[in-house]
């Protein structure tokens, strides 16, 4: 199995060479080289042309009755790194500021363990591009990437968490991460002289009504216990103080802990936009981003087993946590396969994920690999 030193070297190489979603070409090549160094007897590797930077590695079980799958993301963010580390990003304005370098290293660690210790059931390790923005999991799924006898029965994944102590595992039953989507709305009227409103059709007044009205979407339609967010973060309109604006462009995001909540918010925002456009005689353009991010909802049975294992495993520090309003592309996979997503603590509490100074504690890598190999082995006995 890869040693602690080898794992840290791998992590630092990945950290120094980050790539943006769907462009993880060097990352893809580096990972393939690392996988090629492992014992190959039980491994098979597949890529698919539709999502060329993705990698699927299969480890054949010795008495397989099911296939467990592990997902790691691969992409970095368009951020200028400011950590000052010796192995800081060498790529201008790209940084592994979301810990996906840790995630890939841990996935290689798991593979190296199971390449040497053949698992009972089949194991699939999915290196997924484009977690941050381009729905890499869905793209792969849509391209029929999960097929044949290795179709996963269960999917697992982790995300690093700088707020938790290094190596601590944490999750919960039900929703762990929120769903999210983006909306873009334009109200198009007719511009004119400020002194002749009867000759124009003011888009600012219409759009302002829309912004005010969508504040009721959560408060009047969503169960207060469940919660949700509608935020309009951008409002562009007008050229000068004495010209009636003929167009207003609005952008915002919505978040909810359930897919049903996402659908309710989407429906009501659409109704309000159409109603306002009709009332003010404006042309309406309304777009929600196709699909959006689904909430990450942990399966009850798999997660009961996961929690029970982690609570009783020697040398595993585990806690139950509250859900977080962040969005994760794993929600698409958790909507199609049963399984569990969880946090791995990396102890950098002064920096959040996506910070240009994020510096996770590398001791979490080996702790994470040990806990996860133990869990997957136990899950295969079940
Ligand atoms: Zn991120
Ligand atoms: Zn991330």
XYZ file of C-alpha atoms and ligand atoms in Angstrom:
384
model
C 0.000 0.000 0.000
C 1.171 3.556 -0.663
C 3.128 4.869 2.311
C 2.392 8.072 4.149
C 5.411 9.692 2.445
C 4.307 8.569 -1.012
C 0.771 9.822 -0.392
C 2.019 13.234 0.704
C 4.245 13.463 -2.398
C 1.247 12.643 -4.572
C -0.902 15.216 -2.809
C 1.728 17.920 -3.194
C 2.200 17.140 -6.885
C -1.553 17.381 -7.431
C -1.694 20.583 -5.394
C 1.093 22.186 -7.436
C -0.628 21.311 -10.761
C -4.321 22.172 -10.400
C -6.694 22.273 -13.384
C -10.180 23.656 -13.934
C -13.206 21.415 -14.473
C -13.262 19.372 -17.723
C -9.644 20.450 -18.377
C -8.038 18.037 -15.885
C -5.766 16.611 -18.604
C -2.436 16.544 -16.752
C -4.263 15.403 -13.609
C -5.814 12.561 -15.575
C -2.414 11.499 -16.977
C -0.729 11.729 -13.566
C -3.453 9.605 -11.942
C -3.211 6.972 -14.687
C 0.561 6.769 -14.113
C 0.027 6.281 -10.381
C -2.625 3.621 -10.980
C -0.280 1.818 -13.410
C 2.259 1.395 -10.572
C -0.202 -0.655 -8.503
C -0.558 -4.457 -8.735
C -2.747 -4.914 -11.823
C -4.121 -8.488 -11.387
C -7.586 -7.420 -10.247
C -7.731 -3.958 -11.795
C -9.303 -2.740 -14.998
C -9.392 0.840 -16.139
C -11.905 2.576 -18.345
C -12.286 6.044 -19.772
C -15.144 7.268 -21.935
C -14.847 9.656 -24.821
C -17.745 11.919 -23.734
C -15.965 12.877 -20.500
C -12.325 12.302 -21.443
C -10.697 13.369 -18.161
C -12.783 10.957 -16.055
C -11.294 7.627 -14.954
C -13.144 4.565 -13.768
C -11.059 1.884 -12.041
C -12.588 -1.475 -11.241
C -11.212 -3.837 -8.634
C -12.709 -7.315 -9.087
C -13.909 -8.913 -5.843
C -12.974 -12.516 -4.981
C -16.559 -13.487 -4.085
C -18.537 -10.569 -5.420
C -22.261 -10.263 -4.804
C -22.341 -6.472 -5.211
C -20.326 -3.439 -6.310
C -19.417 -0.646 -3.936
C -18.285 2.590 -5.541
C -16.107 5.418 -4.328
C -16.143 8.863 -5.905
C -13.445 11.512 -5.863
C -13.600 14.825 -7.658
C -10.585 16.147 -9.605
C -11.055 19.807 -10.438
C -9.603 23.005 -8.971
C -10.918 26.569 -8.802
C -10.073 29.800 -10.678
C -8.372 31.290 -7.599
C -4.910 32.846 -7.184
C -3.206 30.857 -4.416
C -1.822 32.867 -1.473
C -0.602 30.132 0.872
C 3.105 30.711 0.267
C 3.658 26.939 0.476
C 6.693 25.381 -1.251
C 4.297 23.226 -3.287
C 1.843 26.046 -4.045
C 0.064 26.082 -7.402
C 2.334 26.496 -10.419
C -0.647 27.261 -12.624
C -1.606 30.913 -12.778
C -4.930 31.711 -11.094
C -5.847 28.060 -10.490
C -5.829 26.488 -7.045
C -6.955 23.323 -5.301
C -8.815 25.475 -2.788
C -11.579 22.936 -2.234
C -9.358 20.024 -1.180
C -9.922 17.894 -4.278
C -6.141 17.205 -4.245
C -6.766 15.489 -0.878
C -9.770 13.637 -2.281
C -7.772 12.225 -5.235
C -4.871 11.229 -2.994
C -7.212 9.378 -0.641
C -8.838 7.607 -3.606
C -5.388 6.471 -4.808
C -4.645 5.304 -1.262
C -7.850 3.234 -1.226
C -7.028 1.772 -4.630
C -3.489 0.892 -3.550
C -4.885 -0.905 -0.488
C -7.472 -2.898 -2.423
C -5.088 -3.641 -5.313
C -2.941 -5.480 -2.728
C -5.777 -6.790 -0.551
C -8.381 -8.111 -2.971
C -11.836 -7.063 -1.742
C -14.685 -9.546 -1.322
C -17.063 -7.488 -3.475
C -16.287 -5.444 -6.554
C -15.024 -1.955 -5.951
C -15.343 0.895 -8.416
C -13.274 4.034 -7.954
C -14.622 6.959 -9.965
C -12.346 9.934 -10.595
C -14.915 12.588 -11.474
C -14.036 15.791 -13.345
C -15.807 19.105 -12.956
C -17.417 18.967 -9.545
C -17.421 22.740 -9.048
C -19.368 23.964 -12.037
C -19.936 21.581 -14.887
C -21.822 18.626 -13.377
C -19.113 16.016 -14.049
C -21.038 13.260 -12.250
C -24.159 13.794 -14.320
C -22.189 14.041 -17.557
C -20.569 10.683 -16.891
C -23.881 9.110 -15.884
C -25.630 10.475 -18.987
C -22.838 9.127 -21.190
C -23.754 5.701 -19.790
C -20.545 5.483 -17.822
C -21.946 3.219 -15.083
C -23.030 0.062 -16.815
C -22.458 -3.722 -17.058
C -21.759 -6.004 -14.087
C -19.873 -3.221 -12.337
C -22.891 -0.954 -12.065
C -22.653 0.403 -8.510
C -25.046 -0.820 -5.828
C -23.806 1.816 -3.420
C -21.770 5.016 -3.778
C -19.600 6.691 -1.139
C -17.642 9.940 -1.075
C -16.072 12.412 1.305
C -15.312 16.105 1.383
C -12.590 17.712 3.477
C -13.746 20.079 6.206
C -11.255 22.660 7.562
C -13.455 23.330 10.612
C -13.083 19.785 11.999
C -9.971 18.287 13.678
C -7.592 16.459 11.299
C -8.833 12.970 10.551
C -12.217 13.356 12.211
C -15.081 11.816 10.235
C -18.542 13.343 10.416
C -21.885 12.822 8.755
C -25.597 12.468 9.413
C -28.605 10.532 8.211
C -30.747 12.314 5.618
C -29.589 15.519 3.970
C -25.922 16.450 4.432
C -25.621 19.177 1.772
C -28.218 21.423 0.186
C -29.346 21.439 -3.401
C -28.709 24.644 -5.327
C -29.560 26.236 -8.614
C -28.956 29.516 -10.404
C -31.530 31.715 -12.058
C -31.269 34.477 -14.628
C -34.243 36.751 -15.280
C -34.620 39.652 -17.691
C -37.576 42.031 -17.832
C -37.655 43.830 -21.147
C -39.835 46.926 -21.555
C -39.212 50.122 -23.483
C -36.821 52.912 -22.550
C -37.711 56.582 -22.817
C -37.381 60.074 -21.407
C -37.816 60.314 -17.631
C -40.443 62.997 -18.118
C -42.648 60.866 -20.431
C -43.360 57.618 -18.529
C -46.570 57.177 -20.531
C -44.432 56.713 -23.662
C -42.110 54.125 -22.076
C -42.363 50.857 -20.140
C -40.140 50.930 -17.064
C -38.245 47.676 -16.491
C -36.757 48.785 -13.157
C -40.195 49.101 -11.564
C -41.221 45.670 -12.846
C -37.967 44.010 -11.786
C -38.072 45.658 -8.351
C -41.549 44.173 -7.859
C -40.171 40.769 -8.798
C -37.265 41.050 -6.346
C -39.633 42.047 -3.535
C -42.167 39.336 -4.362
C -39.685 36.441 -4.483
C -38.876 37.169 -0.822
C -42.170 35.385 -0.073
C -41.215 32.193 -1.909
C -39.498 30.618 1.105
C -41.508 32.291 3.871
C -44.933 31.421 2.390
C -44.313 28.128 0.585
C -41.581 26.167 2.386
C -41.979 24.322 5.677
C -40.174 26.579 8.186
C -38.493 23.533 9.737
C -37.013 22.624 6.349
C -35.875 26.103 5.346
C -34.527 27.338 2.046
C -32.776 30.316 0.485
C -33.670 32.625 -2.394
C -30.963 35.235 -2.909
C -30.946 37.804 -5.699
C -27.276 38.737 -5.875
C -27.174 40.806 -9.031
C -29.461 43.482 -10.485
C -28.354 45.457 -13.541
C -30.501 48.100 -15.147
C -30.440 51.620 -16.484
C -28.003 54.059 -18.103
C -28.710 57.480 -16.631
C -30.804 59.173 -13.952
C -33.157 60.746 -16.462
C -33.763 57.810 -18.779
C -36.441 55.210 -18.088
C -34.754 51.836 -18.271
C -36.009 49.421 -20.917
C -34.343 46.305 -19.550
C -33.453 44.838 -16.147
C -31.241 41.749 -15.755
C -31.321 39.827 -12.500
C -29.308 36.855 -11.236
C -29.742 34.830 -8.109
C -29.407 31.433 -6.473
C -31.789 29.149 -4.641
C -30.921 26.508 -2.049
C -32.880 23.836 -0.228
C -32.195 20.700 1.791
C -34.670 18.650 -0.249
C -35.285 18.115 -3.947
C -38.987 18.741 -3.295
C -38.070 22.125 -1.789
C -35.994 22.954 -4.873
C -38.958 22.153 -7.113
C -41.395 24.236 -5.027
C -39.078 27.266 -5.104
C -38.457 26.906 -8.845
C -42.198 26.717 -9.540
C -43.092 29.770 -7.421
C -40.274 31.929 -8.785
C -41.446 31.078 -12.287
C -45.058 31.969 -11.410
C -44.064 35.298 -9.845
C -41.860 36.220 -12.823
C -44.640 35.431 -15.275
C -47.189 37.308 -13.145
C -45.010 40.408 -12.821
C -44.199 40.381 -16.539
C -47.904 40.186 -17.364
C -48.878 42.871 -14.849
C -46.254 45.311 -16.159
C -46.528 44.278 -19.812
C -42.857 43.324 -19.964
C -41.227 40.689 -22.090
C -39.773 38.007 -19.824
C -36.679 35.844 -20.174
C -36.272 33.332 -17.365
C -33.675 30.602 -17.113
C -32.809 28.192 -14.368
C -29.537 26.391 -14.874
C -30.289 22.983 -16.357
C -30.561 20.451 -13.546
C -28.822 22.450 -10.812
C -27.163 20.674 -7.893
C -29.356 18.143 -6.147
C -29.180 17.893 -2.349
C -26.824 15.213 -1.000
C -29.209 12.901 0.852
C -27.631 10.007 2.741
C -29.415 6.683 2.457
C -30.817 5.510 5.780
C -29.668 1.879 5.816
C -26.197 2.501 4.376
C -25.659 5.494 6.657
C -26.848 3.642 9.786
C -24.205 1.050 8.964
C -21.589 3.720 8.259
C -22.263 5.573 11.525
C -22.300 2.353 13.534
C -18.970 1.299 11.998
C -17.295 4.674 12.558
C -18.575 4.993 16.134
C -17.126 1.615 17.080
C -13.928 1.481 14.991
C -10.697 1.744 16.947
C -8.724 4.924 16.238
C -11.588 6.607 14.424
C -12.780 9.966 15.695
C -16.381 10.425 14.561
C -19.280 12.775 15.194
C -22.801 13.410 13.901
C -23.128 16.886 12.348
C -25.842 19.260 11.208
C -26.443 19.667 7.461
C -24.568 22.396 5.567
C -25.963 24.803 2.951
C -23.058 24.097 0.570
C -23.832 22.304 -2.701
C -22.009 19.198 -3.958
C -22.246 17.456 -7.312
C -22.354 14.112 -5.441
C -26.056 14.905 -4.912
C -26.676 13.686 -8.443
C -25.082 10.304 -7.661
C -26.736 10.065 -4.220
C -30.064 10.607 -5.969
C -29.402 7.537 -8.160
C -27.476 5.204 -5.866
C -27.789 4.466 -2.176
C -24.808 5.374 -0.038
C -23.236 7.938 2.222
C -21.249 11.134 1.903
C -19.281 12.439 4.863
C -16.801 15.070 6.011
C -13.146 14.416 6.742
C -11.653 17.008 9.105
C -8.458 18.736 7.912
C -8.026 21.265 10.744
C -7.600 24.720 9.232
C -10.349 26.567 11.119
C -9.292 30.084 10.116
C -9.888 29.337 6.420
C -13.007 28.156 4.666
C -13.217 25.943 1.612
C -12.474 28.058 -1.493
C -10.126 30.332 0.516
C -6.920 31.294 -1.315
C -5.026 30.444 1.892
C -6.586 27.063 2.630
C -3.882 24.740 3.991
C -5.380 21.406 5.085
C -3.492 19.149 7.517
C -1.942 16.240 5.595
C -2.127 13.893 8.583
C -5.823 13.540 7.720
C -4.965 11.634 4.511
C -3.738 8.422 6.146
C -6.351 8.614 8.921
C -9.049 8.903 6.271
C -7.699 6.006 4.205
C -7.492 3.721 7.248
C -11.054 4.514 8.338
C -12.482 4.108 4.818
C -10.685 0.861 3.915
C -11.954 -0.542 7.241
C -15.475 0.624 6.522
C -15.584 -0.683 2.928
C -14.193 -4.061 4.036
C -16.832 -4.295 6.791
C -19.581 -3.240 4.382
C -18.584 -6.046 1.988
C -19.017 -8.650 4.742
C -22.601 -7.559 5.181
Zn -15.752 23.562 -3.929
Zn -15.217 20.511 -3.234
